[in-house]
mmCIF file of C-alpha atoms in Angstrom:
data_model
loop_
_atom_site.group_PDB
_atom_site.id
_atom_site.type_symbol
_atom_site.label_atom_id
_atom_site.label_comp_id
_atom_site.label_asym_id
_atom_site.label_seq_id
_atom_site.Cartn_x
_atom_site.Cartn_y
_atom_site.Cartn_z
ATOM 1 C CA UNK A 1 -122.704 -49.578 2.624
ATOM 2 C CA UNK A 2 -120.307 -52.437 1.701
ATOM 3 C CA UNK A 3 -117.934 -51.927 -1.164
ATOM 4 C CA UNK A 4 -119.189 -53.611 -4.335
ATOM 5 C CA UNK A 5 -117.241 -56.543 -5.674
ATOM 6 C CA UNK A 6 -115.580 -56.492 -9.067
ATOM 7 C CA UNK A 7 -113.783 -53.791 -10.963
ATOM 8 C CA UNK A 8 -114.583 -50.121 -11.321
ATOM 9 C CA UNK A 9 -114.126 -47.568 -14.042
ATOM 10 C CA UNK A 10 -112.001 -44.511 -13.360
ATOM 11 C CA UNK A 11 -115.165 -42.458 -12.814
ATOM 12 C CA UNK A 12 -116.574 -44.973 -10.337
ATOM 13 C CA UNK A 13 -113.283 -45.005 -8.413
ATOM 14 C CA UNK A 14 -113.219 -41.195 -8.284
ATOM 15 C CA UNK A 15 -116.793 -41.133 -7.012
ATOM 16 C CA UNK A 16 -116.110 -43.628 -4.229
ATOM 17 C CA UNK A 17 -112.943 -41.769 -3.196
ATOM 18 C CA UNK A 18 -114.682 -38.371 -3.239
ATOM 19 C CA UNK A 19 -112.271 -36.895 -5.767
ATOM 20 C CA UNK A 20 -112.121 -36.121 -9.468
ATOM 21 C CA UNK A 21 -111.314 -38.235 -12.493
ATOM 22 C CA UNK A 22 -108.476 -35.834 -13.252
ATOM 23 C CA UNK A 23 -106.895 -36.544 -9.848
ATOM 24 C CA UNK A 24 -107.226 -40.312 -10.256
ATOM 25 C CA UNK A 25 -105.682 -40.132 -13.723
ATOM 26 C CA UNK A 26 -102.827 -37.985 -12.389
ATOM 27 C CA UNK A 27 -101.862 -40.553 -9.735
ATOM 28 C CA UNK A 28 -102.464 -43.466 -12.077
ATOM 29 C CA UNK A 29 -100.189 -41.990 -14.750
ATOM 30 C CA UNK A 30 -97.416 -41.764 -12.143
ATOM 31 C CA UNK A 31 -97.758 -45.415 -11.254
ATOM 32 C CA UNK A 32 -99.092 -44.787 -7.762
ATOM 33 C CA UNK A 33 -102.357 -46.688 -8.225
ATOM 34 C CA UNK A 34 -102.618 -50.456 -8.807
ATOM 35 C CA UNK A 35 -104.389 -50.994 -12.102
ATOM 36 C CA UNK A 36 -106.244 -54.130 -13.188
ATOM 37 C CA UNK A 37 -106.325 -55.283 -16.820
ATOM 38 C CA UNK A 38 -108.177 -52.879 -19.100
ATOM 39 C CA UNK A 39 -111.696 -53.473 -20.345
ATOM 40 C CA UNK A 40 -112.443 -54.720 -23.845
ATOM 41 C CA UNK A 41 -112.787 -51.092 -24.869
ATOM 42 C CA UNK A 42 -109.321 -50.264 -23.481
ATOM 43 C CA UNK A 43 -110.572 -48.381 -20.433
ATOM 44 C CA UNK A 44 -108.787 -48.503 -17.118
ATOM 45 C CA UNK A 45 -110.327 -50.736 -14.468
ATOM 46 C CA UNK A 46 -109.599 -50.594 -10.752
ATOM 47 C CA UNK A 47 -110.276 -52.856 -7.794
ATOM 48 C CA UNK A 48 -110.847 -52.116 -4.075
ATOM 49 C CA UNK A 49 -107.077 -52.022 -3.466
ATOM 50 C CA UNK A 50 -106.903 -48.951 -5.712
ATOM 51 C CA UNK A 51 -109.468 -47.217 -3.510
ATOM 52 C CA UNK A 52 -107.385 -47.996 -0.410
ATOM 53 C CA UNK A 53 -104.261 -46.737 -2.161
ATOM 54 C CA UNK A 54 -106.010 -43.559 -3.266
ATOM 55 C CA UNK A 55 -107.127 -42.872 0.301
ATOM 56 C CA UNK A 56 -103.534 -43.389 1.487
ATOM 57 C CA UNK A 57 -102.208 -41.028 -1.183
ATOM 58 C CA UNK A 58 -104.706 -38.341 -0.276
ATOM 59 C CA UNK A 59 -103.822 -38.699 3.418
ATOM 60 C CA UNK A 60 -100.105 -38.282 2.651
ATOM 61 C CA UNK A 61 -100.766 -35.372 0.318
ATOM 62 C CA UNK A 62 -102.905 -33.830 3.062
ATOM 63 C CA UNK A 63 -99.699 -33.779 5.133
ATOM 64 C CA UNK A 64 -98.099 -31.942 2.198
ATOM 65 C CA UNK A 65 -95.739 -34.761 1.199
ATOM 66 C CA UNK A 66 -94.544 -34.122 -2.377
ATOM 67 C CA UNK A 67 -95.731 -36.654 -4.951
ATOM 68 C CA UNK A 68 -92.241 -38.232 -5.387
ATOM 69 C CA UNK A 69 -92.041 -38.755 -1.603
ATOM 70 C CA UNK A 70 -95.516 -40.294 -1.639
ATOM 71 C CA UNK A 71 -94.261 -42.800 -4.220
ATOM 72 C CA UNK A 72 -91.178 -43.609 -2.111
ATOM 73 C CA UNK A 73 -93.348 -44.030 0.980
ATOM 74 C CA UNK A 74 -95.693 -46.461 -0.788
ATOM 75 C CA UNK A 75 -92.816 -48.433 -2.275
ATOM 76 C CA UNK A 76 -91.090 -48.728 1.105
ATOM 77 C CA UNK A 77 -94.316 -49.589 2.949
ATOM 78 C CA UNK A 78 -95.132 -52.419 0.547
ATOM 79 C CA UNK A 79 -91.913 -54.353 1.182
ATOM 80 C CA UNK A 80 -92.273 -53.552 4.145
ATOM 81 C CA UNK A 81 -89.147 -51.485 4.789
ATOM 82 C CA UNK A 82 -89.873 -49.630 8.007
ATOM 83 C CA UNK A 83 -86.535 -47.785 8.050
ATOM 84 C CA UNK A 84 -87.109 -46.488 4.530
ATOM 85 C CA UNK A 85 -90.566 -45.294 5.563
ATOM 86 C CA UNK A 86 -89.014 -43.481 8.529
ATOM 87 C CA UNK A 87 -86.381 -41.943 6.228
ATOM 88 C CA UNK A 88 -89.084 -40.531 3.933
ATOM 89 C CA UNK A 89 -90.955 -39.036 6.874
ATOM 90 C CA UNK A 90 -87.746 -37.727 8.475
ATOM 91 C CA UNK A 91 -86.755 -35.951 5.255
ATOM 92 C CA UNK A 92 -90.173 -34.324 5.092
ATOM 93 C CA UNK A 93 -89.919 -33.283 8.752
ATOM 94 C CA UNK A 94 -86.575 -31.604 8.033
ATOM 95 C CA UNK A 95 -88.025 -29.750 5.059
ATOM 96 C CA UNK A 96 -91.053 -28.722 7.086
ATOM 97 C CA UNK A 97 -88.734 -27.480 9.849
ATOM 98 C CA UNK A 98 -86.928 -25.273 7.319
ATOM 99 C CA UNK A 99 -90.249 -23.878 6.111
ATOM 100 C CA UNK A 100 -91.406 -23.172 9.669
ATOM 101 C CA UNK A 101 -88.091 -21.446 10.458
ATOM 102 C CA UNK A 102 -88.492 -19.285 7.341
ATOM 103 C CA UNK A 103 -92.047 -18.342 8.333
ATOM 104 C CA UNK A 104 -90.981 -17.450 11.866
ATOM 105 C CA UNK A 105 -88.163 -15.297 10.508
ATOM 106 C CA UNK A 106 -90.502 -13.521 8.075
ATOM 107 C CA UNK A 107 -93.065 -12.933 10.811
ATOM 108 C CA UNK A 108 -90.459 -11.378 13.115
ATOM 109 C CA UNK A 109 -89.061 -9.290 10.235
ATOM 110 C CA UNK A 110 -92.534 -7.975 9.378
ATOM 111 C CA UNK A 111 -93.175 -7.158 13.037
ATOM 112 C CA UNK A 112 -89.839 -5.303 13.097
ATOM 113 C CA UNK A 113 -90.909 -3.164 10.140
ATOM 114 C CA UNK A 114 -94.415 -2.681 11.495
ATOM 115 C CA UNK A 115 -93.165 -1.434 14.874
ATOM 116 C CA UNK A 116 -90.619 1.035 13.477
ATOM 117 C CA UNK A 117 -90.987 4.696 12.612
ATOM 118 C CA UNK A 118 -90.968 5.642 8.913
ATOM 119 C CA UNK A 119 -87.265 6.553 9.127
ATOM 120 C CA UNK A 120 -86.408 3.327 10.961
ATOM 121 C CA UNK A 121 -88.500 1.305 8.532
ATOM 122 C CA UNK A 122 -86.434 2.387 5.524
ATOM 123 C CA UNK A 123 -83.134 1.493 7.223
ATOM 124 C CA UNK A 124 -84.441 -1.816 8.573
ATOM 125 C CA UNK A 125 -85.949 -2.845 5.273
ATOM 126 C CA UNK A 126 -82.600 -2.334 3.544
ATOM 127 C CA UNK A 127 -80.835 -4.497 6.140
ATOM 128 C CA UNK A 128 -83.423 -7.255 6.466
ATOM 129 C CA UNK A 129 -84.188 -7.334 2.759
ATOM 130 C CA UNK A 130 -80.561 -8.206 2.000
ATOM 131 C CA UNK A 131 -80.898 -11.539 3.853
ATOM 132 C CA UNK A 132 -82.686 -14.752 2.946
ATOM 133 C CA UNK A 133 -85.313 -16.088 5.337
ATOM 134 C CA UNK A 134 -84.048 -17.603 7.491
ATOM 135 C CA UNK A 135 -80.489 -16.338 7.006
ATOM 136 C CA UNK A 136 -77.430 -18.545 7.116
ATOM 137 C CA UNK A 137 -74.025 -18.079 8.683
ATOM 138 C CA UNK A 138 -71.816 -18.455 5.590
ATOM 139 C CA UNK A 139 -71.043 -14.714 5.336
ATOM 140 C CA UNK A 140 -70.055 -14.524 9.011
ATOM 141 C CA UNK A 141 -67.858 -17.620 8.783
ATOM 142 C CA UNK A 142 -66.256 -16.253 5.613
ATOM 143 C CA UNK A 143 -65.403 -13.006 7.398
ATOM 144 C CA UNK A 144 -63.647 -14.842 10.224
ATOM 145 C CA UNK A 145 -61.745 -17.100 7.850
ATOM 146 C CA UNK A 146 -60.432 -13.971 6.094
ATOM 147 C CA UNK A 147 -59.793 -12.081 9.328
ATOM 148 C CA UNK A 148 -57.857 -14.865 11.052
ATOM 149 C CA UNK A 149 -54.158 -15.189 10.218
ATOM 150 C CA UNK A 150 -53.400 -17.640 7.401
ATOM 151 C CA UNK A 151 -52.055 -21.071 8.162
ATOM 152 C CA UNK A 152 -54.040 -21.767 11.322
ATOM 153 C CA UNK A 153 -54.806 -25.474 11.803
ATOM 154 C CA UNK A 154 -58.390 -26.326 10.854
ATOM 155 C CA UNK A 155 -59.039 -27.424 14.438
ATOM 156 C CA UNK A 156 -58.127 -23.963 15.741
ATOM 157 C CA UNK A 157 -60.205 -22.242 13.040
ATOM 158 C CA UNK A 158 -63.160 -24.429 14.000
ATOM 159 C CA UNK A 159 -62.683 -23.479 17.646
ATOM 160 C CA UNK A 160 -62.826 -19.782 16.788
ATOM 161 C CA UNK A 161 -65.843 -20.155 14.487
ATOM 162 C CA UNK A 162 -67.772 -22.076 17.148
ATOM 163 C CA UNK A 163 -67.407 -19.137 19.537
ATOM 164 C CA UNK A 164 -67.597 -16.250 17.093
ATOM 165 C CA UNK A 165 -70.378 -17.174 14.643
ATOM 166 C CA UNK A 166 -73.880 -17.172 16.160
ATOM 167 C CA UNK A 167 -76.645 -19.311 14.709
ATOM 168 C CA UNK A 168 -79.845 -17.485 13.707
ATOM 169 C CA UNK A 169 -82.411 -17.966 16.495
ATOM 170 C CA UNK A 170 -85.040 -20.604 15.542
ATOM 171 C CA UNK A 171 -87.868 -18.376 16.813
ATOM 172 C CA UNK A 172 -86.443 -14.855 16.626
ATOM 173 C CA UNK A 173 -87.774 -11.678 18.158
ATOM 174 C CA UNK A 174 -87.886 -8.555 15.972
ATOM 175 C CA UNK A 175 -84.842 -7.245 17.878
ATOM 176 C CA UNK A 176 -82.891 -10.420 17.066
ATOM 177 C CA UNK A 177 -83.804 -10.142 13.393
ATOM 178 C CA UNK A 178 -82.420 -6.605 13.416
ATOM 179 C CA UNK A 179 -79.261 -7.687 15.273
ATOM 180 C CA UNK A 180 -78.596 -10.507 12.826
ATOM 181 C CA UNK A 181 -79.178 -8.227 9.839
ATOM 182 C CA UNK A 182 -76.853 -5.593 11.312
ATOM 183 C CA UNK A 183 -74.227 -8.250 11.962
ATOM 184 C CA UNK A 184 -74.258 -9.194 8.274
ATOM 185 C CA UNK A 185 -74.132 -5.543 7.283
ATOM 186 C CA UNK A 186 -71.170 -4.994 9.605
ATOM 187 C CA UNK A 187 -69.021 -7.818 8.226
ATOM 188 C CA UNK A 188 -69.860 -6.743 4.679
ATOM 189 C CA UNK A 189 -68.435 -3.285 5.440
ATOM 190 C CA UNK A 190 -65.239 -4.536 7.118
ATOM 191 C CA UNK A 191 -62.191 -5.319 5.029
ATOM 192 C CA UNK A 192 -59.934 -7.857 6.766
ATOM 193 C CA UNK A 193 -57.449 -7.595 3.901
ATOM 194 C CA UNK A 194 -56.267 -4.159 5.076
ATOM 195 C CA UNK A 195 -53.132 -4.587 7.226
ATOM 196 C CA UNK A 196 -54.217 -1.846 9.635
ATOM 197 C CA UNK A 197 -57.414 -3.767 10.368
ATOM 198 C CA UNK A 198 -55.487 -6.727 11.713
ATOM 199 C CA UNK A 199 -54.193 -7.179 15.296
ATOM 200 C CA UNK A 200 -50.422 -7.184 15.636
ATOM 201 C CA UNK A 201 -50.415 -10.892 16.499
ATOM 202 C CA UNK A 202 -51.943 -11.645 13.078
ATOM 203 C CA UNK A 203 -49.266 -9.911 11.076
ATOM 204 C CA UNK A 204 -46.438 -11.807 9.548
ATOM 205 C CA UNK A 205 -43.182 -11.635 11.441
ATOM 206 C CA UNK A 206 -40.298 -13.708 12.724
ATOM 207 C CA UNK A 207 -41.179 -15.919 15.640
ATOM 208 C CA UNK A 208 -44.931 -15.202 15.624
ATOM 209 C CA UNK A 209 -47.120 -18.240 16.265
ATOM 210 C CA UNK A 210 -50.805 -17.310 15.910
ATOM 211 C CA UNK A 211 -52.001 -20.879 16.494
ATOM 212 C CA UNK A 212 -50.453 -20.749 19.980
ATOM 213 C CA UNK A 213 -52.246 -17.454 20.580
ATOM 214 C CA UNK A 214 -55.710 -18.696 19.682
ATOM 215 C CA UNK A 215 -55.432 -21.946 21.586
ATOM 216 C CA UNK A 216 -54.284 -20.029 24.660
ATOM 217 C CA UNK A 217 -56.961 -17.352 24.270
ATOM 218 C CA UNK A 218 -59.672 -20.010 24.145
ATOM 219 C CA UNK A 219 -58.526 -21.319 27.525
ATOM 220 C CA UNK A 220 -58.171 -17.812 28.973
ATOM 221 C CA UNK A 221 -61.677 -16.827 27.848
ATOM 222 C CA UNK A 222 -63.107 -19.936 29.479
ATOM 223 C CA UNK A 223 -61.323 -19.124 32.739
ATOM 224 C CA UNK A 224 -62.516 -15.504 32.639
ATOM 225 C CA UNK A 225 -66.144 -16.323 31.808
ATOM 226 C CA UNK A 226 -67.250 -16.865 35.379
ATOM 227 C CA UNK A 227 -65.758 -13.559 36.519
ATOM 228 C CA UNK A 228 -67.398 -11.708 33.624
ATOM 229 C CA UNK A 229 -70.755 -13.380 34.293
ATOM 230 C CA UNK A 230 -70.578 -12.428 37.960
ATOM 231 C CA UNK A 231 -69.444 -8.873 37.117
ATOM 232 C CA UNK A 232 -66.282 -9.347 39.171
ATOM 233 C CA UNK A 233 -63.757 -6.524 39.153
ATOM 234 C CA UNK A 234 -60.970 -7.213 36.608
ATOM 235 C CA UNK A 235 -57.739 -8.198 38.325
ATOM 236 C CA UNK A 236 -54.919 -10.727 38.578
ATOM 237 C CA UNK A 237 -55.470 -14.471 38.625
ATOM 238 C CA UNK A 238 -55.231 -17.648 36.564
ATOM 239 C CA UNK A 239 -57.305 -16.229 33.706
ATOM 240 C CA UNK A 240 -55.037 -13.216 33.272
ATOM 241 C CA UNK A 241 -51.877 -15.332 33.541
ATOM 242 C CA UNK A 242 -53.214 -17.653 30.841
ATOM 243 C CA UNK A 243 -54.144 -14.624 28.687
ATOM 244 C CA UNK A 244 -50.660 -13.106 28.917
ATOM 245 C CA UNK A 245 -49.007 -16.497 28.381
ATOM 246 C CA UNK A 246 -50.968 -16.907 25.131
ATOM 247 C CA UNK A 247 -49.636 -13.634 23.764
ATOM 248 C CA UNK A 248 -46.129 -14.315 25.050
ATOM 249 C CA UNK A 249 -46.057 -17.795 23.518
ATOM 250 C CA UNK A 250 -47.341 -16.456 20.210
ATOM 251 C CA UNK A 251 -44.523 -13.890 20.180
ATOM 252 C CA UNK A 252 -41.900 -16.449 21.262
ATOM 253 C CA UNK A 253 -41.366 -14.348 24.376
ATOM 254 C CA UNK A 254 -41.765 -14.731 28.170
ATOM 255 C CA UNK A 255 -44.275 -13.332 30.624
ATOM 256 C CA UNK A 256 -42.261 -10.550 32.293
ATOM 257 C CA UNK A 257 -43.275 -7.151 33.687
ATOM 258 C CA UNK A 258 -41.762 -5.534 30.598
ATOM 259 C CA UNK A 259 -43.737 -7.844 28.292
ATOM 260 C CA UNK A 260 -46.946 -7.059 30.171
ATOM 261 C CA UNK A 261 -46.383 -3.325 29.801
ATOM 262 C CA UNK A 262 -45.690 -3.777 26.091
ATOM 263 C CA UNK A 263 -48.781 -5.964 25.643
ATOM 264 C CA UNK A 264 -50.923 -3.420 27.501
ATOM 265 C CA UNK A 265 -49.813 -0.670 25.115
ATOM 266 C CA UNK A 266 -50.287 -2.951 22.121
ATOM 267 C CA UNK A 267 -53.843 -3.931 23.033
ATOM 268 C CA UNK A 268 -54.804 -0.319 23.694
ATOM 269 C CA UNK A 269 -54.019 0.542 20.087
ATOM 270 C CA UNK A 270 -55.382 -2.580 18.390
ATOM 271 C CA UNK A 271 -58.366 -2.489 15.989
ATOM 272 C CA UNK A 272 -61.481 -3.660 17.816
ATOM 273 C CA UNK A 273 -64.647 -5.510 16.909
ATOM 274 C CA UNK A 274 -66.791 -4.097 19.707
ATOM 275 C CA UNK A 275 -69.822 -3.654 17.467
ATOM 276 C CA UNK A 276 -69.609 -7.244 16.319
ATOM 277 C CA UNK A 277 -69.507 -8.622 19.851
ATOM 278 C CA UNK A 278 -72.377 -6.406 21.032
ATOM 279 C CA UNK A 279 -74.577 -7.833 18.296
ATOM 280 C CA UNK A 280 -73.437 -11.390 19.060
ATOM 281 C CA UNK A 281 -74.425 -10.834 22.701
ATOM 282 C CA UNK A 282 -77.915 -9.780 21.576
ATOM 283 C CA UNK A 283 -78.241 -13.054 19.671
ATOM 284 C CA UNK A 284 -76.865 -15.289 22.429
ATOM 285 C CA UNK A 285 -78.777 -16.966 25.287
ATOM 286 C CA UNK A 286 -78.863 -15.018 28.563
ATOM 287 C CA UNK A 287 -75.672 -15.439 30.568
ATOM 288 C CA UNK A 288 -73.483 -16.133 27.530
ATOM 289 C CA UNK A 289 -70.039 -14.526 27.734
ATOM 290 C CA UNK A 290 -68.765 -13.689 24.267
ATOM 291 C CA UNK A 291 -65.044 -13.830 23.436
ATOM 292 C CA UNK A 292 -65.210 -10.058 23.005
ATOM 293 C CA UNK A 293 -66.511 -9.543 26.551
ATOM 294 C CA UNK A 294 -63.915 -11.948 27.974
ATOM 295 C CA UNK A 295 -61.114 -10.234 26.049
ATOM 296 C CA UNK A 296 -62.181 -6.797 27.295
ATOM 297 C CA UNK A 297 -62.256 -8.030 30.899
ATOM 298 C CA UNK A 298 -58.787 -9.581 30.561
ATOM 299 C CA UNK A 299 -57.335 -6.500 28.867
ATOM 300 C CA UNK A 300 -58.676 -4.342 31.698
ATOM 301 C CA UNK A 301 -57.299 -6.834 34.242
ATOM 302 C CA UNK A 302 -53.916 -6.532 32.554
ATOM 303 C CA UNK A 303 -54.064 -2.773 33.050
ATOM 304 C CA UNK A 304 -54.554 -3.196 36.796
ATOM 305 C CA UNK A 305 -51.338 -5.232 37.097
ATOM 306 C CA UNK A 306 -49.087 -3.078 34.965
ATOM 307 C CA UNK A 307 -47.075 -0.690 37.091
ATOM 308 C CA UNK A 308 -45.434 2.518 35.899
ATOM 309 C CA UNK A 309 -42.473 2.052 33.577
ATOM 310 C CA UNK A 310 -39.090 1.854 35.332
ATOM 311 C CA UNK A 311 -37.310 5.142 35.842
ATOM 312 C CA UNK A 312 -34.587 5.966 33.378
ATOM 313 C CA UNK A 313 -31.081 5.497 34.793
#
């Protein structure tokens, strides 16, 4: 049936649009509907363009666009400003992505609780319940910024954070939810401010250059990654030489047999973050070699090249 000519009352517009007067008034009060001059009795009157606009609004609201975004979309579309329209839709897509990520995280967390025994459920609920859904990485990054030696260049800090701080999986399994929750619980329990918790290379001292250490370690870990991935036996090579050179440069020393023996003893007594790196491995794509795994391989390789100490004269 063709649309009638002329103007309609608010009730007639609502009837043609298949909605309620209350809904029409809501959108009209927010300036989203074009309104013709009022009748002699002061009542709102609407033309066919208001019906088209109302259908557009309902379509956008059906996609769950918030009312302010609907207004921005209409304003941009009327100019027409296609880039502004795309910006409105892109912002809504980002927000929807965050909501989907939160739902996926909650689903995996609920599955984790559902699959556990009563004893496991209590522990897991305490860990998972302490995190938002989905969780962020701020607490992990904060731990590393406190654990690293002060004064590192921001570029070097960024290099470490890129390798050490895992992103929460976009579609996690229950096991990954548990690993991420345990990772947050672990860093909350560690206290990087205690001197004994810090590696020797982090501690203040004459001639120590921690920035040299971390730049060199990054290169050594990259060189060792293939060997770790292929489960090669730890031993001498470019990766180990680069590893030792990083520690020697940081200590303003040289790579000598005596330095290697000293470094081997030092690393054997250093505080370790094995639990952290195990959890990071659980959260990483298959085949990823964590800095912890590379460091362990290189430390073991160092042990294979260190001979017995020289005999006393």
